[in-house]
Short mmCIF file of C-alpha atoms in Angstrom, two decimals:
data_model
loop_
_atom_site.label_atom_id
_atom_site.label_comp_id
_atom_site.label_asym_id
_atom_site.label_seq_id
_atom_site.Cartn_x
_atom_site.Cartn_y
_atom_site.Cartn_z
CA UNK A 1 -30.49 -35.21 -62.69
CA UNK A 2 -29.42 -32.25 -61.27
CA UNK A 3 -25.90 -33.90 -61.11
CA UNK A 4 -26.09 -34.85 -65.11
CA UNK A 5 -27.38 -31.14 -66.31
CA UNK A 6 -23.96 -29.95 -64.23
CA UNK A 7 -21.56 -31.75 -65.83
CA UNK A 8 -23.30 -31.41 -69.44
CA UNK A 9 -22.18 -27.40 -69.35
CA UNK A 10 -18.33 -28.43 -68.54
CA UNK A 11 -16.20 -25.63 -67.38
CA UNK A 12 -18.30 -23.09 -68.41
CA UNK A 13 -19.00 -21.30 -65.15
CA UNK A 14 -22.85 -21.16 -64.01
CA UNK A 15 -22.86 -17.19 -63.43
CA UNK A 16 -25.61 -15.58 -61.92
CA UNK A 17 -28.22 -18.61 -62.76
CA UNK A 18 -31.67 -18.06 -61.54
CA UNK A 19 -34.10 -20.86 -60.95
CA UNK A 20 -37.64 -19.97 -60.15
CA UNK A 21 -37.87 -16.66 -61.35
CA UNK A 22 -41.04 -16.98 -63.83
CA UNK A 23 -43.96 -17.64 -60.92
CA UNK A 24 -43.38 -13.76 -59.04
CA UNK A 25 -40.09 -11.79 -59.93
CA UNK A 26 -40.89 -8.80 -57.66
CA UNK A 27 -39.07 -6.10 -58.22
CA UNK A 28 -37.13 -4.96 -54.86
CA UNK A 29 -38.44 -1.74 -54.08
CA UNK A 30 -42.16 -2.53 -54.35
CA UNK A 31 -41.41 -6.24 -52.10
CA UNK A 32 -39.66 -3.87 -49.70
CA UNK A 33 -42.28 -0.92 -49.33
CA UNK A 34 -44.85 -3.97 -48.83
CA UNK A 35 -43.17 -4.81 -45.62
CA UNK A 36 -43.08 -8.74 -47.46
CA UNK A 37 -39.29 -8.95 -47.13
CA UNK A 38 -39.38 -10.12 -50.16
CA UNK A 39 -37.57 -9.33 -53.53
CA UNK A 40 -34.10 -10.66 -53.22
CA UNK A 41 -31.48 -13.29 -53.59
CA UNK A 42 -29.27 -16.03 -51.89
CA UNK A 43 -26.90 -16.88 -53.51
CA UNK A 44 -24.74 -20.16 -53.79
CA UNK A 45 -21.00 -20.21 -54.42
CA UNK A 46 -19.16 -23.31 -54.73
CA UNK A 47 -18.01 -26.07 -57.37
CA UNK A 48 -21.00 -27.09 -59.91
CA UNK A 49 -18.48 -28.48 -62.43
CA UNK A 50 -14.96 -30.04 -62.03
CA UNK A 51 -13.63 -32.64 -60.14
CA UNK A 52 -15.14 -31.97 -57.15
CA UNK A 53 -18.62 -31.02 -58.17
CA UNK A 54 -20.43 -33.98 -56.33
CA UNK A 55 -19.81 -32.48 -52.95
CA UNK A 56 -20.79 -29.31 -54.60
CA UNK A 57 -23.94 -30.11 -55.95
CA UNK A 58 -24.90 -31.51 -52.81
CA UNK A 59 -24.28 -28.50 -50.77
CA UNK A 60 -26.44 -26.37 -53.65
CA UNK A 61 -29.22 -28.50 -53.53
CA UNK A 62 -29.76 -28.37 -49.58
CA UNK A 63 -29.56 -25.15 -49.91
CA UNK A 64 -32.37 -24.22 -52.98
CA UNK A 65 -33.97 -26.76 -51.34
CA UNK A 66 -34.28 -24.88 -47.96
CA UNK A 67 -35.01 -21.72 -50.57
CA UNK A 68 -38.00 -23.30 -52.38
CA UNK A 69 -39.63 -24.67 -49.46
CA UNK A 70 -39.50 -21.06 -47.64
CA UNK A 71 -41.12 -19.59 -51.14
CA UNK A 72 -43.91 -22.54 -51.12
CA UNK A 73 -45.04 -21.11 -47.85
CA UNK A 74 -44.88 -17.28 -48.92
CA UNK A 75 -47.03 -18.63 -51.80
CA UNK A 76 -44.83 -16.91 -54.35
CA UNK A 77 -40.73 -16.27 -55.49
CA UNK A 78 -40.12 -14.55 -52.17
CA UNK A 79 -36.65 -14.79 -52.49
CA UNK A 80 -34.71 -15.84 -55.44
CA UNK A 81 -31.93 -18.59 -55.98
CA UNK A 82 -27.95 -17.48 -57.41
CA UNK A 83 -26.17 -20.22 -58.16
CA UNK A 84 -22.38 -19.39 -58.79
CA UNK A 85 -20.20 -21.95 -60.12
CA UNK A 86 -16.45 -21.43 -58.84
CA UNK A 87 -15.58 -24.89 -60.14
CA UNK A 88 -14.03 -25.46 -57.00
CA UNK A 89 -10.94 -23.84 -57.99
CA UNK A 90 -9.08 -21.25 -56.43
CA UNK A 91 -7.94 -19.69 -60.08
CA UNK A 92 -11.64 -19.54 -61.06
CA UNK A 93 -13.12 -18.50 -58.01
CA UNK A 94 -12.23 -14.59 -57.61
CA UNK A 95 -13.65 -13.83 -60.88
CA UNK A 96 -16.86 -15.54 -60.49
CA UNK A 97 -17.26 -13.86 -56.84
CA UNK A 98 -16.81 -10.34 -58.12
CA UNK A 99 -19.71 -11.38 -60.53
CA UNK A 100 -21.58 -12.36 -57.18
CA UNK A 101 -20.75 -9.03 -55.34
CA UNK A 102 -22.21 -6.76 -58.61
CA UNK A 103 -25.56 -8.57 -57.95
CA UNK A 104 -27.04 -5.71 -55.27
CA UNK A 105 -29.72 -8.10 -54.69
CA UNK A 106 -27.90 -10.44 -52.79
CA UNK A 107 -28.24 -10.57 -49.35
CA UNK A 108 -26.07 -13.94 -48.45
CA UNK A 109 -24.28 -17.08 -49.19
CA UNK A 110 -24.16 -20.16 -48.94
CA UNK A 111 -20.08 -21.45 -49.18
CA UNK A 112 -17.80 -21.39 -50.34
CA UNK A 113 -17.75 -25.24 -50.04
CA UNK A 114 -13.70 -25.75 -50.49
CA UNK A 115 -10.77 -24.12 -48.44
CA UNK A 116 -8.42 -23.10 -51.27
CA UNK A 117 -11.70 -21.45 -53.32
CA UNK A 118 -12.35 -19.97 -49.70
CA UNK A 119 -8.96 -17.87 -49.57
CA UNK A 120 -9.29 -16.78 -52.97
CA UNK A 121 -13.27 -15.33 -52.83
CA UNK A 122 -14.03 -14.68 -49.37
CA UNK A 123 -11.90 -11.40 -49.25
CA UNK A 124 -14.22 -10.32 -51.82
CA UNK A 125 -16.95 -10.83 -50.13
CA UNK A 126 -15.74 -9.59 -46.92
CA UNK A 127 -14.88 -5.89 -49.05
CA UNK A 128 -18.40 -6.09 -49.96
CA UNK A 129 -19.75 -6.61 -46.72
CA UNK A 130 -22.10 -10.00 -47.62
CA UNK A 131 -22.04 -12.86 -45.12
CA UNK A 132 -21.07 -16.42 -46.07
CA UNK A 133 -21.88 -19.51 -44.13
CA UNK A 134 -19.93 -22.70 -45.51
CA UNK A 135 -21.00 -25.51 -44.92
CA UNK A 136 -18.08 -27.28 -45.16
CA UNK A 137 -14.91 -25.09 -45.40
CA UNK A 138 -12.31 -26.35 -42.87
CA UNK A 139 -9.01 -25.14 -43.25
CA UNK A 140 -8.53 -23.80 -39.75
CA UNK A 141 -6.83 -20.28 -40.87
CA UNK A 142 -10.09 -19.50 -42.75
CA UNK A 143 -11.12 -17.68 -39.25
CA UNK A 144 -8.15 -16.11 -38.43
CA UNK A 145 -8.34 -13.72 -41.64
CA UNK A 146 -10.61 -11.02 -40.22
CA UNK A 147 -13.39 -11.13 -42.76
CA UNK A 148 -16.17 -10.33 -40.40
CA UNK A 149 -18.52 -11.99 -43.04
CA UNK A 150 -17.20 -15.22 -42.30
CA UNK A 151 -19.15 -18.06 -40.60
CA UNK A 152 -18.20 -21.88 -40.49
CA UNK A 153 -20.99 -24.45 -39.80
CA UNK A 154 -19.26 -27.03 -39.14
CA UNK A 155 -16.03 -27.77 -37.07
CA UNK A 156 -12.31 -26.86 -38.57
CA UNK A 157 -9.50 -28.97 -38.95
CA UNK A 158 -7.89 -28.55 -35.48
CA UNK A 159 -11.07 -30.62 -34.49
CA UNK A 160 -11.49 -33.31 -37.70
CA UNK A 161 -7.42 -33.67 -37.73
CA UNK A 162 -7.08 -34.60 -33.96
CA UNK A 163 -10.08 -36.85 -34.89
CA UNK A 164 -8.77 -38.94 -37.33
CA UNK A 165 -5.43 -39.28 -35.67
CA UNK A 166 -7.65 -40.92 -32.41
CA UNK A 167 -9.47 -43.22 -35.15
CA UNK A 168 -6.00 -44.42 -36.49
CA UNK A 169 -4.49 -44.97 -32.99
CA UNK A 170 -7.35 -46.10 -30.88
CA UNK A 171 -9.49 -47.73 -33.47
CA UNK A 172 -7.26 -49.07 -36.06
CA UNK A 173 -4.23 -49.09 -33.39
CA UNK A 174 -1.85 -48.32 -36.47
CA UNK A 175 1.52 -48.42 -34.93
CA UNK A 176 2.62 -47.60 -38.30
CA UNK A 177 1.12 -44.68 -40.39
CA UNK A 178 2.10 -43.17 -44.13
CA UNK A 179 0.36 -39.35 -44.27
CA UNK A 180 0.13 -37.94 -47.93
CA UNK A 181 -1.35 -34.98 -49.67
CA UNK A 182 -2.34 -33.27 -52.74
CA UNK A 183 -0.98 -29.67 -51.31
CA UNK A 184 -4.50 -28.24 -51.79
CA UNK A 185 -4.91 -25.51 -48.96
CA UNK A 186 -7.82 -28.14 -47.58
CA UNK A 187 -5.88 -31.54 -47.73
CA UNK A 188 -2.34 -30.15 -46.69
CA UNK A 189 -3.83 -28.28 -44.24
CA UNK A 190 -5.45 -31.56 -42.61
CA UNK A 191 -2.30 -33.79 -42.81
CA UNK A 192 -0.46 -31.55 -41.44
CA UNK A 193 -3.01 -31.70 -38.17
CA UNK A 194 -2.89 -35.55 -38.45
CA UNK A 195 0.94 -35.70 -38.96
CA UNK A 196 1.50 -33.47 -35.44
CA UNK A 197 -0.68 -35.76 -33.48
CA UNK A 198 0.28 -38.79 -34.58
CA UNK A 199 4.13 -38.20 -33.90
CA UNK A 200 6.38 -40.88 -34.49
CA UNK A 201 3.82 -43.29 -35.69
CA UNK A 202 4.29 -41.54 -39.16
CA UNK A 203 6.88 -43.07 -40.95
CA UNK A 204 6.76 -41.36 -43.98
CA UNK A 205 4.43 -39.09 -45.97
CA UNK A 206 4.69 -37.73 -49.40
CA UNK A 207 2.82 -35.28 -51.74
CA UNK A 208 0.83 -35.54 -55.41
CA UNK A 209 -0.73 -33.36 -57.71
CA UNK A 210 -4.27 -32.29 -57.13
CA UNK A 211 -7.41 -33.93 -58.40
CA UNK A 212 -7.54 -33.99 -62.10
CA UNK A 213 -4.14 -33.22 -62.53
CA UNK A 214 -2.72 -36.93 -61.74
CA UNK A 215 -3.67 -40.45 -62.73
CA UNK A 216 -0.71 -42.42 -62.33
CA UNK A 217 0.17 -43.14 -58.35
CA UNK A 218 2.94 -45.61 -58.88
CA UNK A 219 5.57 -43.66 -56.87
CA UNK A 220 3.04 -43.00 -53.77
CA UNK A 221 2.23 -46.88 -53.60
CA UNK A 222 5.88 -48.07 -54.01
CA UNK A 223 6.65 -45.69 -51.15
CA UNK A 224 3.79 -46.79 -49.02
CA UNK A 225 4.11 -50.13 -49.53
CA UNK A 226 8.08 -50.16 -48.47
CA UNK A 227 7.20 -48.00 -45.63
CA UNK A 228 5.57 -51.05 -43.83
CA UNK A 229 2.52 -48.67 -42.82
CA UNK A 230 -0.81 -50.58 -42.39
CA UNK A 231 -2.70 -47.13 -42.67
CA UNK A 232 -2.55 -44.82 -45.44
CA UNK A 233 -3.93 -40.63 -44.08
CA UNK A 234 -4.37 -38.87 -47.47
CA UNK A 235 -5.56 -35.20 -47.27
CA UNK A 236 -7.52 -34.52 -50.26
CA UNK A 237 -10.50 -35.01 -52.20
CA UNK A 238 -12.55 -38.16 -53.29
CA UNK A 239 -11.20 -38.68 -57.17
CA UNK A 240 -7.81 -38.73 -56.24
CA UNK A 241 -8.18 -40.91 -53.42
CA UNK A 242 -9.95 -43.53 -55.45
CA UNK A 243 -7.82 -43.68 -58.11
CA UNK A 244 -4.62 -43.87 -55.06
CA UNK A 245 -7.17 -46.78 -53.43
CA UNK A 246 -7.49 -48.84 -56.65
CA UNK A 247 -3.95 -48.64 -57.32
CA UNK A 248 -2.84 -49.65 -54.00
CA UNK A 249 -4.85 -52.77 -54.09
CA UNK A 250 -3.52 -53.76 -57.20
CA UNK A 251 -0.25 -53.60 -56.09
CA UNK A 252 -1.83 -56.12 -53.03
CA UNK A 253 -1.12 -53.49 -50.12
CA UNK A 254 -3.59 -54.52 -47.43
CA UNK A 255 -4.03 -51.83 -45.21
CA UNK A 256 -6.63 -49.14 -44.70
CA UNK A 257 -6.68 -45.78 -46.27
CA UNK A 258 -8.86 -42.92 -44.53
CA UNK A 259 -9.15 -39.17 -44.82
CA UNK A 260 -11.18 -36.72 -43.98
CA UNK A 261 -14.78 -35.16 -45.59
CA UNK A 262 -13.29 -34.37 -49.41
CA UNK A 263 -13.25 -38.06 -50.07
CA UNK A 264 -16.85 -38.51 -48.30
CA UNK A 265 -18.31 -38.75 -51.31
CA UNK A 266 -19.51 -41.74 -53.70
CA UNK A 267 -16.93 -40.85 -56.22
CA UNK A 268 -14.24 -42.57 -54.61
CA UNK A 269 -15.79 -45.84 -54.74
CA UNK A 270 -16.41 -45.33 -58.57
CA UNK A 271 -12.61 -44.50 -59.54
CA UNK A 272 -11.27 -47.63 -57.15
CA UNK A 273 -14.09 -49.94 -57.87
CA UNK A 274 -16.72 -50.95 -54.81
CA UNK A 275 -14.71 -53.96 -53.98
CA UNK A 276 -11.62 -51.67 -53.48
CA UNK A 277 -13.26 -49.17 -51.56
CA UNK A 278 -14.43 -51.37 -48.85
CA UNK A 279 -13.26 -50.29 -45.11
CA UNK A 280 -11.79 -46.92 -46.29
CA UNK A 281 -12.39 -44.93 -43.61
CA UNK A 282 -13.95 -40.99 -43.55
CA UNK A 283 -13.99 -38.51 -41.52
CA UNK A 284 -16.59 -35.60 -41.37
CA UNK A 285 -17.30 -33.01 -38.87
CA UNK A 286 -20.85 -33.74 -39.65
CA UNK A 287 -23.59 -36.21 -38.60
CA UNK A 288 -25.23 -39.21 -40.73
CA UNK A 289 -27.58 -38.55 -42.68
CA UNK A 290 -30.66 -39.88 -41.37
CA UNK A 291 -29.94 -38.09 -38.32
CA UNK A 292 -31.48 -35.16 -40.27
CA UNK A 293 -34.49 -36.51 -40.19
CA UNK A 294 -37.34 -38.38 -42.41
CA UNK A 295 -39.13 -35.35 -43.62
CA UNK A 296 -36.12 -33.57 -44.47
CA UNK A 297 -34.60 -36.80 -46.25
CA UNK A 298 -37.70 -37.42 -48.23
CA UNK A 299 -38.76 -33.92 -49.01
CA UNK A 300 -34.62 -34.06 -50.61
CA UNK A 301 -35.55 -37.35 -52.36
CA UNK A 302 -38.83 -36.10 -53.56
CA UNK A 303 -37.09 -32.97 -54.83
CA UNK A 304 -33.67 -34.01 -56.54
CA UNK A 305 -34.65 -37.89 -57.23
CA UNK A 306 -31.05 -38.55 -55.25
CA UNK A 307 -30.54 -39.28 -51.32
CA UNK A 308 -29.35 -36.52 -49.41
CA UNK A 309 -25.01 -36.23 -49.94
CA UNK A 310 -22.38 -34.98 -47.38
CA UNK A 311 -23.16 -31.71 -46.14
CA UNK A 312 -26.65 -31.57 -47.84
CA UNK A 313 -28.19 -31.21 -44.59
CA UNK A 314 -25.91 -28.46 -43.26
CA UNK A 315 -26.57 -26.44 -46.46
CA UNK A 316 -30.02 -26.50 -45.84
CA UNK A 317 -29.80 -25.01 -42.33
CA UNK A 318 -27.15 -22.43 -43.38
CA UNK A 319 -30.20 -21.23 -45.82
CA UNK A 320 -32.69 -21.59 -43.39
CA UNK A 321 -30.51 -19.38 -41.14
CA UNK A 322 -30.89 -16.56 -43.34
CA UNK A 323 -34.06 -16.97 -44.49
CA UNK A 324 -35.31 -16.44 -40.81
CA UNK A 325 -33.35 -13.32 -40.52
CA UNK A 326 -34.64 -12.02 -43.83
CA UNK A 327 -38.36 -13.03 -42.33
CA UNK A 328 -37.24 -10.67 -39.60
CA UNK A 329 -36.51 -7.56 -41.51
CA UNK A 330 -32.93 -8.10 -42.10
CA UNK A 331 -32.77 -6.95 -45.42
CA UNK A 332 -29.46 -5.66 -45.84
CA UNK A 333 -26.11 -7.41 -45.77
CA UNK A 334 -25.09 -5.28 -43.09
CA UNK A 335 -28.22 -6.57 -40.89
CA UNK A 336 -27.78 -9.93 -41.92
CA UNK A 337 -24.76 -10.37 -40.92
CA UNK A 338 -25.45 -8.37 -37.31
CA UNK A 339 -28.20 -11.17 -37.06
CA UNK A 340 -26.43 -13.74 -37.39
CA UNK A 341 -24.01 -12.69 -34.41
CA UNK A 342 -26.90 -13.24 -32.19
CA UNK A 343 -28.38 -16.49 -33.96
CA UNK A 344 -28.76 -19.44 -31.54
CA UNK A 345 -30.35 -21.64 -34.68
CA UNK A 346 -31.73 -25.47 -33.56
CA UNK A 347 -31.36 -26.77 -37.24
CA UNK A 348 -31.87 -30.63 -38.64
CA UNK A 349 -27.97 -31.23 -38.30
CA UNK A 350 -27.02 -28.97 -35.72
CA UNK A 351 -27.83 -25.95 -33.43
CA UNK A 352 -25.52 -22.79 -34.70
CA UNK A 353 -23.82 -19.85 -33.29
CA UNK A 354 -21.09 -18.45 -33.73
CA UNK A 355 -17.72 -17.21 -32.19
CA UNK A 356 -16.68 -13.39 -33.16
CA UNK A 357 -14.14 -14.98 -35.63
CA UNK A 358 -17.19 -16.82 -37.27
CA UNK A 359 -16.08 -20.46 -35.82
CA UNK A 360 -19.08 -22.83 -34.71
CA UNK A 361 -19.45 -22.64 -30.86
CA UNK A 362 -17.07 -25.10 -29.74
CA UNK A 363 -19.57 -27.03 -27.73
CA UNK A 364 -21.51 -27.55 -30.60
CA UNK A 365 -18.91 -29.34 -33.04
CA UNK A 366 -19.16 -33.05 -33.96
CA UNK A 367 -16.88 -35.14 -35.83
CA UNK A 368 -18.28 -39.19 -37.46
CA UNK A 369 -16.31 -41.30 -39.04
CA UNK A 370 -17.60 -43.24 -42.19
CA UNK A 371 -16.99 -46.01 -43.78
CA UNK A 372 -17.12 -47.41 -47.14
CA UNK A 373 -19.41 -50.63 -47.98
CA UNK A 374 -19.82 -52.98 -50.78
CA UNK A 375 -22.35 -50.73 -52.27
CA UNK A 376 -19.85 -47.91 -53.05
CA UNK A 377 -21.65 -45.71 -50.07
CA UNK A 378 -20.52 -44.54 -47.05
CA UNK A 379 -22.24 -45.81 -43.64
CA UNK A 380 -21.60 -44.34 -39.82
CA UNK A 381 -19.17 -46.35 -37.90
CA UNK A 382 -19.12 -44.13 -34.80
CA UNK A 383 -18.33 -40.68 -33.36
CA UNK A 384 -15.35 -39.47 -32.63
CA UNK A 385 -14.55 -37.56 -29.19
CA UNK A 386 -12.82 -34.13 -29.93
CA UNK A 387 -11.36 -33.41 -26.83
#
């Protein structure tokens, strides 16, 4: 239902849409004075509409579930949910980010989910001093920008890329690999890492337009077939990947399509057809959802009437980290950011503590491979060694 609503509003940004404001809605000063550490907001910033909205909605719903559970325990709407729809687009993100930082009740942000929008919006969050925890933006360079408020809850592409390359070499044992990407900050960055790790096994490479900007991939399909490659690694998102898989299959190519976490969504199978999607491999710096536990998965299904999706569990953890910090009295963005530097938090998806640059501690990163099955969904295949 939530996803239906998100699409129904099309390209209109949801700026400052608040959930659950009727139950309590106390003002900041009175709550702070009472010592209850209530009256503040946590924000989701990311795609609720647009071609990659499925991944954004997964994350938002995990985030909102955590805040709702916190408020239920408090018996009031202690912390409000604020949603800012970037559409996952780097050109839209700065304007939405400026709207977010204008709201002085926002103490922390779960997001942005994508690397391109992160590059565009995070400088604004850094200047405002509002801490962020991204559940999924993996471009390695994001942690080298000097943003003191940046925190990444998963491994970056320097772990995911080599893991994908290792899977291609050790599991698929592909001798000839074609690499393509959508020229996005995420897709190009990940593809570059995979190419560097595969070396001479890469027989050719190509570029596509981003999701929603291209539907005919016949030129790429012809290049892949002509190259003799038995594996195609695509750096990009699920809609493009599904169309590429569909057109590869129609052209008779029987190799394996692989990609990163941006392709880990049922939207790929919807674009390609379930039969064509079978066997497509995606890597993800995330664990299989069943490892998040029955309590979380049951609560998520009860709340949203769908199963938890990619990164829903990580977003749930990110929100709970913020909530723990607020409960402890860190009720300014600066205090909450300082608190994050001390965190050693065991969540349902992972344990979290960060380096001074905001990267997840290297001992805590994990990368899994998943495969699409005939149902159009992904199933866990194996954890891939990252070192």
